[in-house]
mmCIF file of C-alpha atoms in Angstrom:
data_model
loop_
_atom_site.group_PDB
_atom_site.id
_atom_site.type_symbol
_atom_site.label_atom_id
_atom_site.label_comp_id
_atom_site.label_asym_id
_atom_site.label_seq_id
_atom_site.Cartn_x
_atom_site.Cartn_y
_atom_site.Cartn_z
ATOM 1 C CA MET A 1 164.902 215.928 156.000
ATOM 2 C CA PRO A 2 163.310 214.878 159.141
ATOM 3 C CA LEU A 3 161.912 211.695 159.987
ATOM 4 C CA THR A 4 158.333 211.695 159.290
ATOM 5 C CA GLN A 5 155.623 210.945 162.587
ATOM 6 C CA ARG A 6 155.012 207.904 161.060
ATOM 7 C CA GLU A 7 158.606 206.487 159.885
ATOM 8 C CA GLU A 8 159.185 207.054 163.869
ATOM 9 C CA HIS A 9 156.297 205.637 164.630
ATOM 10 C CA GLN A 10 157.417 202.303 162.384
ATOM 11 C CA PHE A 11 161.024 202.537 163.796
ATOM 12 C CA ASP A 12 159.819 202.247 167.574
ATOM 13 C CA GLU A 13 157.291 199.357 166.500
ATOM 14 C CA LEU A 14 158.790 196.911 163.711
ATOM 15 C CA GLY A 15 162.777 198.028 165.001
ATOM 16 C CA TYR A 16 163.781 200.010 161.245
ATOM 17 C CA VAL A 17 162.162 201.808 158.518
ATOM 18 C CA VAL A 18 163.665 202.621 155.739
ATOM 19 C CA LYS A 19 163.591 206.986 154.377
ATOM 20 C CA PRO A 20 164.350 206.859 151.206
ATOM 21 C CA GLY A 21 166.473 209.525 149.438
ATOM 22 C CA VAL A 22 168.831 210.928 152.417
ATOM 23 C CA PHE A 23 171.562 211.100 150.159
ATOM 24 C CA ASP A 24 171.623 212.953 147.089
ATOM 25 C CA THR A 25 173.084 211.947 143.473
ATOM 26 C CA ASP A 26 176.143 214.534 144.476
ATOM 27 C CA ALA A 27 176.708 213.273 148.120
ATOM 28 C CA VAL A 28 176.656 209.353 147.182
ATOM 29 C CA LEU A 29 179.056 210.262 143.923
ATOM 30 C CA SER A 30 181.723 211.630 145.934
ATOM 31 C CA LEU A 31 181.592 208.619 148.305
ATOM 32 C CA GLN A 32 181.225 206.296 145.221
ATOM 33 C CA THR A 33 185.044 208.138 143.336
ATOM 34 C CA GLY A 34 186.711 207.982 146.776
ATOM 35 C CA LEU A 35 185.910 204.259 146.798
ATOM 36 C CA THR A 36 186.590 203.633 143.474
ATOM 37 C CA GLU A 37 189.809 205.891 142.760
ATOM 38 C CA ALA A 38 191.259 203.849 146.527
ATOM 39 C CA VAL A 39 190.141 200.264 144.425
ATOM 40 C CA THR A 40 192.108 201.819 141.103
ATOM 41 C CA VAL A 41 195.337 201.919 143.469
ATOM 42 C CA VAL A 42 195.342 198.854 144.149
ATOM 43 C CA GLY A 43 194.351 197.775 140.111
ATOM 44 C CA GLU A 44 196.840 200.054 139.096
ATOM 45 C CA GLN A 45 200.047 197.667 141.558
ATOM 46 C CA LEU A 46 198.301 194.371 140.521
ATOM 47 C CA VAL A 47 198.195 194.793 136.294
ATOM 48 C CA ALA A 48 202.213 196.141 137.337
ATOM 49 C CA ALA A 49 202.591 192.871 138.951
ATOM 50 C CA GLY A 50 201.059 191.085 136.382
ATOM 51 C CA ARG A 51 199.025 189.508 138.127
ATOM 52 C CA LEU A 52 195.636 191.857 136.301
ATOM 53 C CA SER A 53 195.139 192.289 132.423
ATOM 54 C CA SER A 54 192.795 196.126 133.516
ATOM 55 C CA THR A 55 192.150 198.129 136.887
ATOM 56 C CA TYR A 56 189.107 198.236 134.929
ATOM 57 C CA GLU A 57 188.114 201.769 136.470
ATOM 58 C CA GLU A 58 186.165 201.820 132.780
ATOM 59 C CA LEU A 59 183.148 199.909 133.695
ATOM 60 C CA GLY A 60 182.286 202.234 136.617
ATOM 61 C CA PHE A 61 181.698 201.704 140.197
ATOM 62 C CA GLU A 62 179.052 199.415 139.642
ATOM 63 C CA ARG A 63 181.047 197.036 137.744
ATOM 64 C CA GLN A 64 184.814 197.063 138.288
ATOM 65 C CA LEU A 65 185.214 194.606 141.801
ATOM 66 C CA ALA A 66 182.820 192.515 140.233
ATOM 67 C CA ALA A 67 185.396 192.558 136.844
ATOM 68 C CA MET A 68 188.729 191.889 138.907
ATOM 69 C CA PHE A 69 187.139 189.231 140.985
ATOM 70 C CA GLU A 70 186.331 187.557 137.933
ATOM 71 C CA GLU A 71 189.701 187.254 136.094
ATOM 72 C CA ASP A 72 190.938 186.316 139.143
ATOM 73 C CA ILE A 73 189.799 185.917 141.784
ATOM 74 C CA ASP A 74 192.931 186.254 144.756
ATOM 75 C CA ALA A 75 193.491 189.961 143.104
ATOM 76 C CA GLY A 76 190.127 191.331 143.743
ATOM 77 C CA LYS A 77 190.405 189.978 146.932
ATOM 78 C CA GLU A 78 193.074 191.851 147.349
ATOM 79 C CA ALA A 79 191.954 195.671 145.396
ATOM 80 C CA HIS A 80 188.747 194.296 147.835
ATOM 81 C CA GLY A 81 190.873 195.493 150.724
ATOM 82 C CA ALA A 82 191.549 198.423 149.261
ATOM 83 C CA VAL A 83 188.137 199.813 151.246
ATOM 84 C CA THR A 84 187.474 196.947 153.711
ATOM 85 C CA GLY A 85 190.735 196.337 155.478
ATOM 86 C CA ALA A 86 190.047 193.775 158.375
ATOM 87 C CA GLY A 87 186.982 194.651 159.681
ATOM 88 C CA GLY A 88 185.678 197.032 156.754
ATOM 89 C CA GLY A 89 187.326 200.224 157.698
ATOM 90 C CA ALA A 90 190.182 200.617 155.626
ATOM 91 C CA PHE A 91 188.984 203.408 153.612
ATOM 92 C CA LYS A 92 189.420 206.670 155.651
ATOM 93 C CA GLU A 93 189.178 209.739 152.934
ATOM 94 C CA GLN A 94 187.274 212.639 154.102
ATOM 95 C CA ALA A 95 184.598 211.239 151.136
ATOM 96 C CA MET A 96 184.189 209.118 154.660
ATOM 97 C CA LEU A 97 183.769 211.740 157.170
ATOM 98 C CA ASP A 98 181.322 214.341 154.495
ATOM 99 C CA PHE A 99 179.273 210.658 154.340
ATOM 100 C CA LEU A 100 178.976 210.289 157.697
ATOM 101 C CA ARG A 101 178.614 214.001 158.590
ATOM 102 C CA HIS A 102 175.597 214.219 156.525
ATOM 103 C CA PRO A 103 172.887 216.839 158.026
ATOM 104 C CA PRO A 104 170.150 215.238 155.889
ATOM 105 C CA LEU A 105 171.017 211.822 157.758
ATOM 106 C CA ILE A 106 172.431 213.864 161.484
ATOM 107 C CA ASP A 107 168.798 214.800 161.361
ATOM 108 C CA CYS A 108 167.045 211.495 161.114
ATOM 109 C CA ILE A 109 169.474 209.798 163.491
ATOM 110 C CA THR A 110 168.878 213.076 166.166
ATOM 111 C CA GLN A 111 165.597 212.316 166.386
ATOM 112 C CA LEU A 112 165.595 208.594 167.439
ATOM 113 C CA VAL A 113 168.392 209.396 169.971
ATOM 114 C CA GLY A 114 168.160 213.459 170.613
ATOM 115 C CA PRO A 115 170.912 216.038 170.080
ATOM 116 C CA GLU A 116 174.226 214.621 171.712
ATOM 117 C CA ILE A 117 175.231 211.609 168.964
ATOM 118 C CA ILE A 118 178.385 209.559 169.238
ATOM 119 C CA GLY A 119 179.535 208.316 165.732
ATOM 120 C CA SER A 120 181.357 205.086 166.911
ATOM 121 C CA SER A 121 183.882 203.890 165.038
ATOM 122 C CA VAL A 122 182.243 200.680 163.268
ATOM 123 C CA TYR A 123 181.457 201.711 160.059
ATOM 124 C CA ARG A 124 181.734 198.631 157.393
ATOM 125 C CA VAL A 125 182.160 199.566 153.591
ATOM 126 C CA ARG A 126 180.790 195.839 152.321
ATOM 127 C CA PRO A 127 181.337 195.521 149.449
ATOM 128 C CA LYS A 128 178.556 192.444 147.957
ATOM 129 C CA VAL A 129 181.058 191.145 145.037
ATOM 130 C CA PRO A 130 179.896 187.816 143.118
ATOM 131 C CA ALA A 131 182.585 184.840 144.260
ATOM 132 C CA TYR A 132 183.487 187.024 147.901
ATOM 133 C CA ASP A 133 181.478 185.039 150.025
ATOM 134 C CA ARG A 134 181.502 187.542 152.840
ATOM 135 C CA GLY A 135 179.538 189.359 151.194
ATOM 136 C CA GLU A 136 176.501 186.737 152.914
ATOM 137 C CA VAL A 137 175.629 187.498 156.355
ATOM 138 C CA PRO A 138 173.402 185.934 158.307
ATOM 139 C CA TRP A 139 170.823 186.576 160.151
ATOM 140 C CA HIS A 140 172.278 187.993 163.605
ATOM 141 C CA GLN A 141 171.750 191.119 165.708
ATOM 142 C CA ASP A 142 174.420 193.746 165.758
ATOM 143 C CA GLY A 143 174.271 193.649 169.561
ATOM 144 C CA GLY A 144 174.984 190.403 169.338
ATOM 145 C CA TYR A 145 178.596 191.342 168.444
ATOM 146 C CA LEU A 146 178.928 193.874 171.705
ATOM 147 C CA LEU A 147 178.963 192.428 175.934
ATOM 148 C CA ALA A 148 175.829 192.065 177.163
ATOM 149 C CA HIS A 149 175.703 196.008 179.316
ATOM 150 C CA CYS A 150 175.652 197.524 175.934
ATOM 151 C CA ASP A 151 172.060 196.670 175.089
ATOM 152 C CA GLN A 152 170.365 198.545 178.017
ATOM 153 C CA ASP A 153 171.521 201.287 175.209
ATOM 154 C CA LEU A 154 169.925 201.927 171.306
ATOM 155 C CA MET A 155 172.442 202.525 169.191
ATOM 156 C CA VAL A 156 170.786 203.014 165.881
ATOM 157 C CA THR A 157 172.520 201.322 162.519
ATOM 158 C CA CYS A 158 172.487 203.079 159.738
ATOM 159 C CA TRP A 159 172.125 200.867 156.305
ATOM 160 C CA ILE A 160 173.321 202.465 153.476
ATOM 161 C CA PRO A 161 173.823 201.208 149.323
ATOM 162 C CA LEU A 162 175.470 203.367 147.584
ATOM 163 C CA VAL A 163 173.613 201.246 144.532
ATOM 164 C CA ASP A 164 170.423 200.274 144.268
ATOM 165 C CA ALA A 165 169.737 197.254 146.563
ATOM 166 C CA THR A 166 167.517 194.204 145.161
ATOM 167 C CA GLN A 167 166.641 191.174 145.728
ATOM 168 C CA GLU A 168 168.634 190.049 143.105
ATOM 169 C CA ASN A 169 171.812 192.086 144.241
ATOM 170 C CA GLY A 170 171.591 190.789 147.854
ATOM 171 C CA CYS A 171 169.529 193.999 149.338
ATOM 172 C CA LEU A 172 169.047 193.020 152.648
ATOM 173 C CA TYR A 173 165.608 191.405 155.267
ATOM 174 C CA VAL A 174 164.898 192.638 158.542
ATOM 175 C CA LEU A 175 163.117 190.495 160.616
ATOM 176 C CA PRO A 176 159.959 193.045 162.147
ATOM 177 C CA GLY A 177 159.159 193.887 165.766
ATOM 178 C CA GLN A 178 161.811 190.967 167.515
ATOM 179 C CA HIS A 179 164.013 193.736 169.119
ATOM 180 C CA ARG A 180 161.314 193.993 171.694
ATOM 181 C CA GLU A 181 162.204 190.077 172.988
ATOM 182 C CA GLY A 182 166.253 191.061 173.853
ATOM 183 C CA ILE A 183 169.377 189.818 172.162
ATOM 184 C CA PHE A 184 168.934 186.201 170.877
ATOM 185 C CA LYS A 185 171.653 183.388 170.915
ATOM 186 C CA HIS A 186 174.196 184.165 168.640
ATOM 187 C CA TYR A 187 176.890 180.652 167.606
ATOM 188 C CA THR A 188 180.274 181.277 165.924
ATOM 189 C CA GLY A 189 181.340 179.700 162.840
ATOM 190 C CA GLY A 190 178.710 180.975 161.197
ATOM 191 C CA HIS A 191 178.623 181.190 156.967
ATOM 192 C CA ALA A 192 181.907 182.708 156.831
ATOM 193 C CA GLY A 193 183.058 183.162 160.125
ATOM 194 C CA TYR A 194 180.092 185.560 161.262
ATOM 195 C CA LEU A 195 177.780 185.590 164.740
ATOM 196 C CA GLU A 196 175.003 184.158 163.268
ATOM 197 C CA ILE A 197 171.842 183.382 165.321
ATOM 198 C CA ALA A 198 170.823 179.373 166.056
ATOM 199 C CA PRO A 199 168.358 178.414 163.425
ATOM 200 C CA GLU A 200 166.688 176.372 166.112
ATOM 201 C CA ASP A 201 166.511 180.209 168.047
ATOM 202 C CA LEU A 202 165.368 182.323 164.657
ATOM 203 C CA PRO A 203 162.483 183.777 165.273
ATOM 204 C CA THR A 204 159.480 183.125 163.085
ATOM 205 C CA PRO A 205 158.242 186.599 161.746
ATOM 206 C CA GLN A 206 158.064 186.863 158.288
ATOM 207 C CA PRO A 207 161.026 188.827 157.286
ATOM 208 C CA VAL A 208 160.338 191.927 154.854
ATOM 209 C CA CYS A 209 162.943 192.386 152.322
ATOM 210 C CA CYS A 210 163.983 195.977 152.000
ATOM 211 C CA LEU A 211 164.003 197.188 148.845
ATOM 212 C CA MET A 212 166.025 200.102 148.419
ATOM 213 C CA LYS A 213 167.840 203.066 145.949
ATOM 214 C CA ALA A 214 171.286 204.317 146.016
ATOM 215 C CA GLY A 215 171.080 207.175 148.862
ATOM 216 C CA ASP A 216 168.260 206.015 150.638
ATOM 217 C CA VAL A 217 168.971 205.101 154.727
ATOM 218 C CA LEU A 218 167.966 201.432 156.031
ATOM 219 C CA PHE A 219 168.020 202.439 160.524
ATOM 220 C CA MET A 220 167.923 199.537 162.485
ATOM 221 C CA THR A 221 167.585 198.984 166.453
ATOM 222 C CA ASN A 222 171.172 197.105 167.500
ATOM 223 C CA ARG A 223 168.406 194.001 168.868
ATOM 224 C CA THR A 224 167.202 193.861 164.818
ATOM 225 C CA PRO A 225 167.412 190.924 163.110
ATOM 226 C CA HIS A 226 168.547 191.109 159.546
ATOM 227 C CA ALA A 227 170.298 189.216 156.692
ATOM 228 C CA SER A 228 172.048 189.383 153.571
ATOM 229 C CA PHE A 229 172.109 186.586 150.951
ATOM 230 C CA ALA A 230 173.612 185.911 147.925
#
């Protein structure tokens, strides 16, 4: 499933493109199942300790963590940590490796960077759960987290929702065309401790709301400003 010529042109010109249906239902379900199993293991421990009344596994992938948070925020955070860890990469099972190596995804990345692909170690699992403040991420560029010499090369961020991403549940927003302006000034101490582009330095084009289905992929450059809200 390669990128079309139009999609490649949009990526070059605007710094992002949404490619529908890169992951089919089975590929998404495989990772959903692995993540659910990891959360349920911790949930069983929390139930045994009397901190939760249920693992809520019967609610399925979309609702399980939310129900844990609703019953007890601290217990929910522990279950959340089973897939995020300190930085988002705690889940290291085969399902994640298969997801990262998904051939249609690799086909698209090859078009953007060539056949020699280095998958960095900064994959992140980021559940957006009500009452969890780190699910809301302020305006930033991924390059803002890196040393200046890293900005000379293209690094492709692939943002892949495992449920349909809507305005109501916190889809991603991007600022189109701003990847050509370099790295904006970021400051520490933004929302929930994230880096954030200083408000006075934030460019002013109309943000684009990226509505996506589970298994679509949003491809962005390392210089594309993006954010996700409550």
